[in-house]
Short mmCIF file of C-alpha atoms and ligand atoms in Angstrom, two decimals:
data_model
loop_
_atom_site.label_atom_id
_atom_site.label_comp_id
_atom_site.label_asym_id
_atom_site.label_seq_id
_atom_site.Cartn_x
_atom_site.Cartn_y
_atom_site.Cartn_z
CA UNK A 26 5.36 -9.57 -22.65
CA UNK A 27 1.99 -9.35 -23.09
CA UNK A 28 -0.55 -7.07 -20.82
CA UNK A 29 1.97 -6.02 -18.64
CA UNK A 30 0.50 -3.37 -16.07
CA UNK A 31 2.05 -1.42 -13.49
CA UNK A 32 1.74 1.52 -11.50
CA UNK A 33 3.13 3.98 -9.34
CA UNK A 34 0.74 5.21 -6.68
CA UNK A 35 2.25 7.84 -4.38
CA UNK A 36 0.46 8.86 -1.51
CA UNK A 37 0.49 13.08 -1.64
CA UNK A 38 1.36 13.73 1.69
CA UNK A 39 4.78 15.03 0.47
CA UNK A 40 7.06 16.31 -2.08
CA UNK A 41 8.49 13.70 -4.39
CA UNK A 42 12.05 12.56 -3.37
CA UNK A 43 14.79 10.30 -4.54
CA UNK A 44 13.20 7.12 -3.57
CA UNK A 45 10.06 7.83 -5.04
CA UNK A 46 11.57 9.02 -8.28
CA UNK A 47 13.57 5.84 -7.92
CA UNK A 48 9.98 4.06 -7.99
CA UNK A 49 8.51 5.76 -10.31
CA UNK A 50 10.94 5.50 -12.84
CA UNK A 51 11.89 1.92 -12.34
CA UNK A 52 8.26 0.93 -12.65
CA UNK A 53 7.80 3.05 -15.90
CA UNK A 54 10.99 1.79 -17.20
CA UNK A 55 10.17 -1.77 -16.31
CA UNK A 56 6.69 -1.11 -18.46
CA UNK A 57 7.83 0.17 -21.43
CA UNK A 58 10.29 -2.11 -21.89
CA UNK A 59 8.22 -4.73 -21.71
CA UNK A 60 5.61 -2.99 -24.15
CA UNK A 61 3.21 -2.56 -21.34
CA UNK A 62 1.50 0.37 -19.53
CA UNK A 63 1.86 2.49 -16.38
CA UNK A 64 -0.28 3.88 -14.44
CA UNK A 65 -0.51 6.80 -12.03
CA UNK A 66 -2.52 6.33 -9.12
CA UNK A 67 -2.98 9.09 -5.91
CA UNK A 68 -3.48 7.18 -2.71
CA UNK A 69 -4.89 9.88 -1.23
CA UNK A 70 -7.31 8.80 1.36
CA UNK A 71 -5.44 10.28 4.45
CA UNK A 72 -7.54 13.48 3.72
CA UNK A 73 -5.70 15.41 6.57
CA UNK A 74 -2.11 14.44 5.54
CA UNK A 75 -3.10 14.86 1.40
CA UNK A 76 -2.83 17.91 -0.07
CA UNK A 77 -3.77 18.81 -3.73
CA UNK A 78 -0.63 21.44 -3.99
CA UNK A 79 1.74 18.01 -2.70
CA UNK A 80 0.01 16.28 -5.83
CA UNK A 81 0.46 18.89 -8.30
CA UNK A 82 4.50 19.19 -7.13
CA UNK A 83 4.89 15.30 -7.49
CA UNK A 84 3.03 15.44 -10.99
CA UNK A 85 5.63 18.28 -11.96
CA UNK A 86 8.26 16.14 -11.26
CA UNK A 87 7.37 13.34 -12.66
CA UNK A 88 6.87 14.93 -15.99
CA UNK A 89 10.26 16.95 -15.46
CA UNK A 90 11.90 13.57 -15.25
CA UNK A 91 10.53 12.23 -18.61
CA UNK A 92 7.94 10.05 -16.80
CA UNK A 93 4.50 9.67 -18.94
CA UNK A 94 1.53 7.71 -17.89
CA UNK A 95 -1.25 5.90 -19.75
CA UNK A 96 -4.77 7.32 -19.40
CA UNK A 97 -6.18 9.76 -16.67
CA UNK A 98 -4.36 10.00 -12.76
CA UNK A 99 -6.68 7.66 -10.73
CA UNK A 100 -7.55 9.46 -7.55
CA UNK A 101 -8.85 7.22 -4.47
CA UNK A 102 -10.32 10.19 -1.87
CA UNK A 103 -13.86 10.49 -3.91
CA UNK A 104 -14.07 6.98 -3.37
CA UNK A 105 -13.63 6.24 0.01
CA UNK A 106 -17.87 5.22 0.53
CA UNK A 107 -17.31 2.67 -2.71
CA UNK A 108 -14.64 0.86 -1.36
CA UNK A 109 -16.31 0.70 2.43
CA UNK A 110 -19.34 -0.73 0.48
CA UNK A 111 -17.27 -3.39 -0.99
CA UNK A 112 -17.22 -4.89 2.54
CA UNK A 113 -21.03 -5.84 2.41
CA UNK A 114 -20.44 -9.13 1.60
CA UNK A 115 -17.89 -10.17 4.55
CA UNK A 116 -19.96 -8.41 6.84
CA UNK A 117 -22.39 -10.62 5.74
CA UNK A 118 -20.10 -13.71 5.55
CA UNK A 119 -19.13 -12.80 9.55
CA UNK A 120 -15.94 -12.00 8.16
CA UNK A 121 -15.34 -8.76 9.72
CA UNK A 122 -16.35 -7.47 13.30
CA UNK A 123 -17.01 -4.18 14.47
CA UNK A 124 -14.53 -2.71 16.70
CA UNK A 125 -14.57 0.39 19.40
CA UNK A 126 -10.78 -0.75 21.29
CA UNK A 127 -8.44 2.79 21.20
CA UNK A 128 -4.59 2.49 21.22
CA UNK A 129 -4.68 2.58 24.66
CA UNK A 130 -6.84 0.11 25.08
CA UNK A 131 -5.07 -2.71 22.62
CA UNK A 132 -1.76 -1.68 24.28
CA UNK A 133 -3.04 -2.52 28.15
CA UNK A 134 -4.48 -5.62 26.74
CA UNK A 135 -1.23 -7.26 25.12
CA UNK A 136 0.66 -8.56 27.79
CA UNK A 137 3.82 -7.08 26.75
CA UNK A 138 5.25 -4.82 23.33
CA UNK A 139 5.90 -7.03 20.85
CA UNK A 140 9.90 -6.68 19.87
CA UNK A 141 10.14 -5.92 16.13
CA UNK A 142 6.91 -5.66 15.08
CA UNK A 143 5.84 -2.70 13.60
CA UNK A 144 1.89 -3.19 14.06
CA UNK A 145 0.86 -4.79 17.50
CA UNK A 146 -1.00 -7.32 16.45
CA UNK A 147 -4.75 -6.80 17.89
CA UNK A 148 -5.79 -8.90 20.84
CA UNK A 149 -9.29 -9.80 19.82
CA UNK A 150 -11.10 -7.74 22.21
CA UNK A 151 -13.72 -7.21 20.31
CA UNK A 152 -14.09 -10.39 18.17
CA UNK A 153 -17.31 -11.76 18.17
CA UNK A 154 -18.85 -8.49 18.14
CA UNK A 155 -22.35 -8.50 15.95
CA UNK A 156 -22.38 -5.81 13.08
CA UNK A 157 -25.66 -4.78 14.19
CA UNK A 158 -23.54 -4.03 17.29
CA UNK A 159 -22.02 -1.31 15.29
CA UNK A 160 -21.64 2.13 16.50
CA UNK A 161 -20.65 5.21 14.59
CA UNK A 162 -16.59 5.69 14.96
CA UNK A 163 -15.65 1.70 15.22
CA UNK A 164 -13.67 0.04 13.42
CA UNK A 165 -14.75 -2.79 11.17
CA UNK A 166 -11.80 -5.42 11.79
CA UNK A 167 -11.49 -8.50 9.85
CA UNK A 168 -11.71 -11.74 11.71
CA UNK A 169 -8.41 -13.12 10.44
CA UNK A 170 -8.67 -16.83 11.69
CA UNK A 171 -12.31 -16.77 10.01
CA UNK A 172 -11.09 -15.74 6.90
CA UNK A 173 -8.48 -18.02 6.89
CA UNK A 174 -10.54 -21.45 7.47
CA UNK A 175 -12.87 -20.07 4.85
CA UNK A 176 -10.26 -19.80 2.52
CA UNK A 177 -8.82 -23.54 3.16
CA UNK A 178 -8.40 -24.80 -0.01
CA UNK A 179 -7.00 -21.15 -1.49
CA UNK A 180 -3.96 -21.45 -3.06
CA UNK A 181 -2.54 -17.75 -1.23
CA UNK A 182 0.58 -17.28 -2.53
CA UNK A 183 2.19 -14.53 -4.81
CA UNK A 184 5.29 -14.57 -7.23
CA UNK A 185 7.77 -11.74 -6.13
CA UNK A 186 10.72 -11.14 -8.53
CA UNK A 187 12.52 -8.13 -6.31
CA UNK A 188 16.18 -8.69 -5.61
CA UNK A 189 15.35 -9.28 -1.60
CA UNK A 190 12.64 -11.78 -1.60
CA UNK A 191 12.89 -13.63 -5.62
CA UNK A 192 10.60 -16.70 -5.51
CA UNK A 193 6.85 -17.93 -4.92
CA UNK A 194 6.29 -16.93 -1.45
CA UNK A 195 3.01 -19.31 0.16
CA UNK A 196 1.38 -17.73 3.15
CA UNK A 197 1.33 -19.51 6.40
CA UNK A 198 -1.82 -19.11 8.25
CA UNK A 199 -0.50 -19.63 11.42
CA UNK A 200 2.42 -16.98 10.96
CA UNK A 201 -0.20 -14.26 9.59
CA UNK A 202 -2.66 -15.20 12.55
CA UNK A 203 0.55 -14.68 14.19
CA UNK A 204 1.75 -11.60 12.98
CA UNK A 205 -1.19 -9.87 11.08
CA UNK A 206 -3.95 -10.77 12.88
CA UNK A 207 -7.29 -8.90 12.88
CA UNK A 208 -6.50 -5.46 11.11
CA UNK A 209 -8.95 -2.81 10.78
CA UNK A 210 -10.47 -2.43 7.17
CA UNK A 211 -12.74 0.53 7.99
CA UNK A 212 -14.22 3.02 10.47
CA UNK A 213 -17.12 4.17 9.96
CA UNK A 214 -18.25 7.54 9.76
CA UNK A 215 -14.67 8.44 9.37
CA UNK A 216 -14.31 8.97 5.75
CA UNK A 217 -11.66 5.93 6.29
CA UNK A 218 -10.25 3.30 4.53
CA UNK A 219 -7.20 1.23 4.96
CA UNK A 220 -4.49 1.85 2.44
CA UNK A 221 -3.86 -1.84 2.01
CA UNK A 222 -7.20 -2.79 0.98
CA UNK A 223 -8.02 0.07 -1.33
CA UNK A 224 -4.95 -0.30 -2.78
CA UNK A 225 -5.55 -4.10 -3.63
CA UNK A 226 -9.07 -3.04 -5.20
CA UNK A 227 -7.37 -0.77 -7.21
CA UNK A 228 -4.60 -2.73 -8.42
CA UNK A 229 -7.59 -5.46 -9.20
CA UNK A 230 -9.52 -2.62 -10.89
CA UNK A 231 -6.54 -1.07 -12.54
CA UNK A 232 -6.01 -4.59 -14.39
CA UNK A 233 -2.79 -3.93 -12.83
CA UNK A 234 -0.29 -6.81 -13.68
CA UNK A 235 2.53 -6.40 -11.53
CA UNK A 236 3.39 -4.27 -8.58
CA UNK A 237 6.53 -2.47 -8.56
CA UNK A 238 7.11 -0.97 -4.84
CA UNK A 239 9.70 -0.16 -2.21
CA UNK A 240 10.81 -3.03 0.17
CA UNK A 241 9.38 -1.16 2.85
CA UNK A 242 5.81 -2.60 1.63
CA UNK A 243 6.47 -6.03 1.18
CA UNK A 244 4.72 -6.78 4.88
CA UNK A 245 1.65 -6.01 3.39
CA UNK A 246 1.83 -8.05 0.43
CA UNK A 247 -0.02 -11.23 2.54
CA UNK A 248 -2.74 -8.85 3.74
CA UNK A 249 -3.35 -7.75 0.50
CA UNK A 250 -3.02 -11.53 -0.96
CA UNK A 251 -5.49 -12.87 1.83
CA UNK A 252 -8.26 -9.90 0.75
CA UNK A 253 -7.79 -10.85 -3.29
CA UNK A 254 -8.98 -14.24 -2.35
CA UNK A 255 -11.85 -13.25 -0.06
CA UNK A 256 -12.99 -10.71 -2.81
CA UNK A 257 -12.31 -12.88 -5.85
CA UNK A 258 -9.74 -10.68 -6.94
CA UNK A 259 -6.59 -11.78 -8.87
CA UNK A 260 -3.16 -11.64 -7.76
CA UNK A 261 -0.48 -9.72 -9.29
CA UNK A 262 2.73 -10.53 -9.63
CA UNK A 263 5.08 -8.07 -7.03
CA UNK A 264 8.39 -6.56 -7.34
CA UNK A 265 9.63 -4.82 -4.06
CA UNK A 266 12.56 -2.65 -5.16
CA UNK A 267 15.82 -1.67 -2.60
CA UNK A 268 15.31 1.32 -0.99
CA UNK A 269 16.90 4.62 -1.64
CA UNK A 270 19.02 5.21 1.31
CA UNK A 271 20.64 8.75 2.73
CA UNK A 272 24.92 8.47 3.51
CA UNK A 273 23.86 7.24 6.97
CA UNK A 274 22.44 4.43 5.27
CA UNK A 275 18.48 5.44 7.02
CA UNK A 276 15.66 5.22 4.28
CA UNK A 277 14.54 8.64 2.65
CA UNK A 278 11.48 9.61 4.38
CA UNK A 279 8.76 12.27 3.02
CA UNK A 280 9.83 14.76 5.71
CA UNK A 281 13.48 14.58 4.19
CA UNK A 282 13.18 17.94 2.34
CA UNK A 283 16.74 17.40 1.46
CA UNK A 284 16.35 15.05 -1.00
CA UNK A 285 13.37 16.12 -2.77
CA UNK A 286 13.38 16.19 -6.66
CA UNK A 287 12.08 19.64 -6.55
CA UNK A 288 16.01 21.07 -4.80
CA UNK A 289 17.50 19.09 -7.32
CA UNK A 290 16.20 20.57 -10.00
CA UNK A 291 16.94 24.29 -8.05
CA UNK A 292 20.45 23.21 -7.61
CA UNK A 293 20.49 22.32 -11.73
CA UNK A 294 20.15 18.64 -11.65
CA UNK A 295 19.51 17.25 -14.75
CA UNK A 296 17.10 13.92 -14.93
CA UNK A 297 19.59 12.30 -16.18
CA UNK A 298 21.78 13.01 -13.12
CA UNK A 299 18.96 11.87 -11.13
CA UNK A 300 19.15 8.56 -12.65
CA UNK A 301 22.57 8.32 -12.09
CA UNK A 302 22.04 9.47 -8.39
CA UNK A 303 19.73 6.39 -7.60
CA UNK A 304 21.38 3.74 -10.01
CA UNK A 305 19.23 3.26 -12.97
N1 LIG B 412 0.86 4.79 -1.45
C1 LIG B 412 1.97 4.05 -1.01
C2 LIG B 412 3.14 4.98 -0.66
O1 LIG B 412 3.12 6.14 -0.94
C3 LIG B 412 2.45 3.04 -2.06
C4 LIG B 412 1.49 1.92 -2.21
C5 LIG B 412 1.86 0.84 -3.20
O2 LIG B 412 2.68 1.06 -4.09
O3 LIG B 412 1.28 -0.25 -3.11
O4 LIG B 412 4.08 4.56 -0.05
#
């Protein structure tokens, strides 16, 4: 297949475990094969959750289990003020809205929690907002519904070819209204930027071709689809893998020590046996 371009793009908050090994390899794996390349990429813009020593573990392990990348690891913490900057033109556009609500205060203005979803979906408090209204610490939010009617005649859609969602998938503007709504993009003198819009610059950037990620992320595919289209960006194909799950059937989470790569490989592992553990 020609140009075929993936990544794995762990976010170094952690040490490596089974799931992400599961990612990693089944990206890297689905790249060669195809004669393609793969990319490592360090989300690591939570700057008080990353931790250079966490990167330098997962990088270890990667290599221990025969992983090798193409080119240099792309980092994304020096680059937090580019990809802020980037926003210039919606604020322009009145795409995006400056925003000073707290938790507390989107919480006493929904009328009650939302069952099942993760993210309450903000009440528009502060839509209509100018940017010159902009203070340091708010948010920059994007005005979903605006973006949406500007992108009318936008085909946003996205191929996914992972086992739990196969098929074109079209986004419905009234179910993202609905259930994405206005998320914040920024904050400003924070040294902050959302992980699903540097992310989609990056993969743009990258020249990735197709995303190979956990299930788990496959909510923010339309956010990410929505902000290719407002930024001119192209869309990549996406492949959200089954998750790695412990004997209670609950998915591996960073804090689940148990199950990282590095006791493994104390306890004698071989990468091969890691394979085995995780199905590949
Ligand atoms: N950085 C994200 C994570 O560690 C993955 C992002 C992605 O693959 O798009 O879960």
């Amino acid at each position: 297949m020609p140009g075929f371009v993936t990544r794995f793009a762990p976010s170094p908050t952690g040490p490596l475990h089974l799931g992400h090994a599961y990612s990693a390899m089944l990206a890297h794996d689905m790249a060669r094969a195809a004669g393609g390349r793969f990319l490592l990429r360090m989300e690591d813009t939570d700057l008080e959750r990353c931790r250079p020593e966490w990167e330098a573990a997962i990088v270890e392990d990667l290599r221990w289990l025969g992983l090798d990348w193409d080119g240099p690891i792309h980092r994304q913490s020096p680059h937090i003020e580019a990809y802020n900057a980037r926003l210039e033109p919606l604020a322009e556009g009145g795409l995006v809205y400056p925003c000073s609500c707290t938790r507390g205060d989107i919480r006493a203005a929904l009328a009650a929690p939302q069952e099942g979803v993760v993210h309450a979906v903000y009440p528009g408090t502060c839509r209509g907002r100018s940017m010159e209204s902009r203070q340091p610490g708010d948010a920059l939010r994007l005005d979903l519904a605006r973006a949406l009617t500007h992108l009318a005649d936008a085909d946003l859609s996205f191929l996914e070819t992972g086992p739990a969602h196969e098929g074109c998938h079209r986004i419905d503007p009234d179910r993202a209204r609905r259930e994405i709504g206005d998320v914040v993009l920024s904050r400003k003198g924070e040294n902050f930027v959302a992980y699903f819009l540097a992310s989609a610059f990056d993969d743009a950037d990258q020249g990735i071709t197709h995303v190979i990620r956990g299930e788990d992320l496959f909510d923010f595919t339309p956010v990410q689809v929505i902000l290719q289209h407002l930024f001119g960006l192209p869309t990549p194909v996406y492949h959200h893998h089954r998750l790695i799950r412990d004997e209670a059937g609950r998915r591996l989470a960073k804090r689940d020590d148990a199950r990282a790569i590095a006791k493994y490989r104390a306890e004698g592992a071989t990468p091969a046996d890691i394979r085995r553990m995780v199905g590949l």
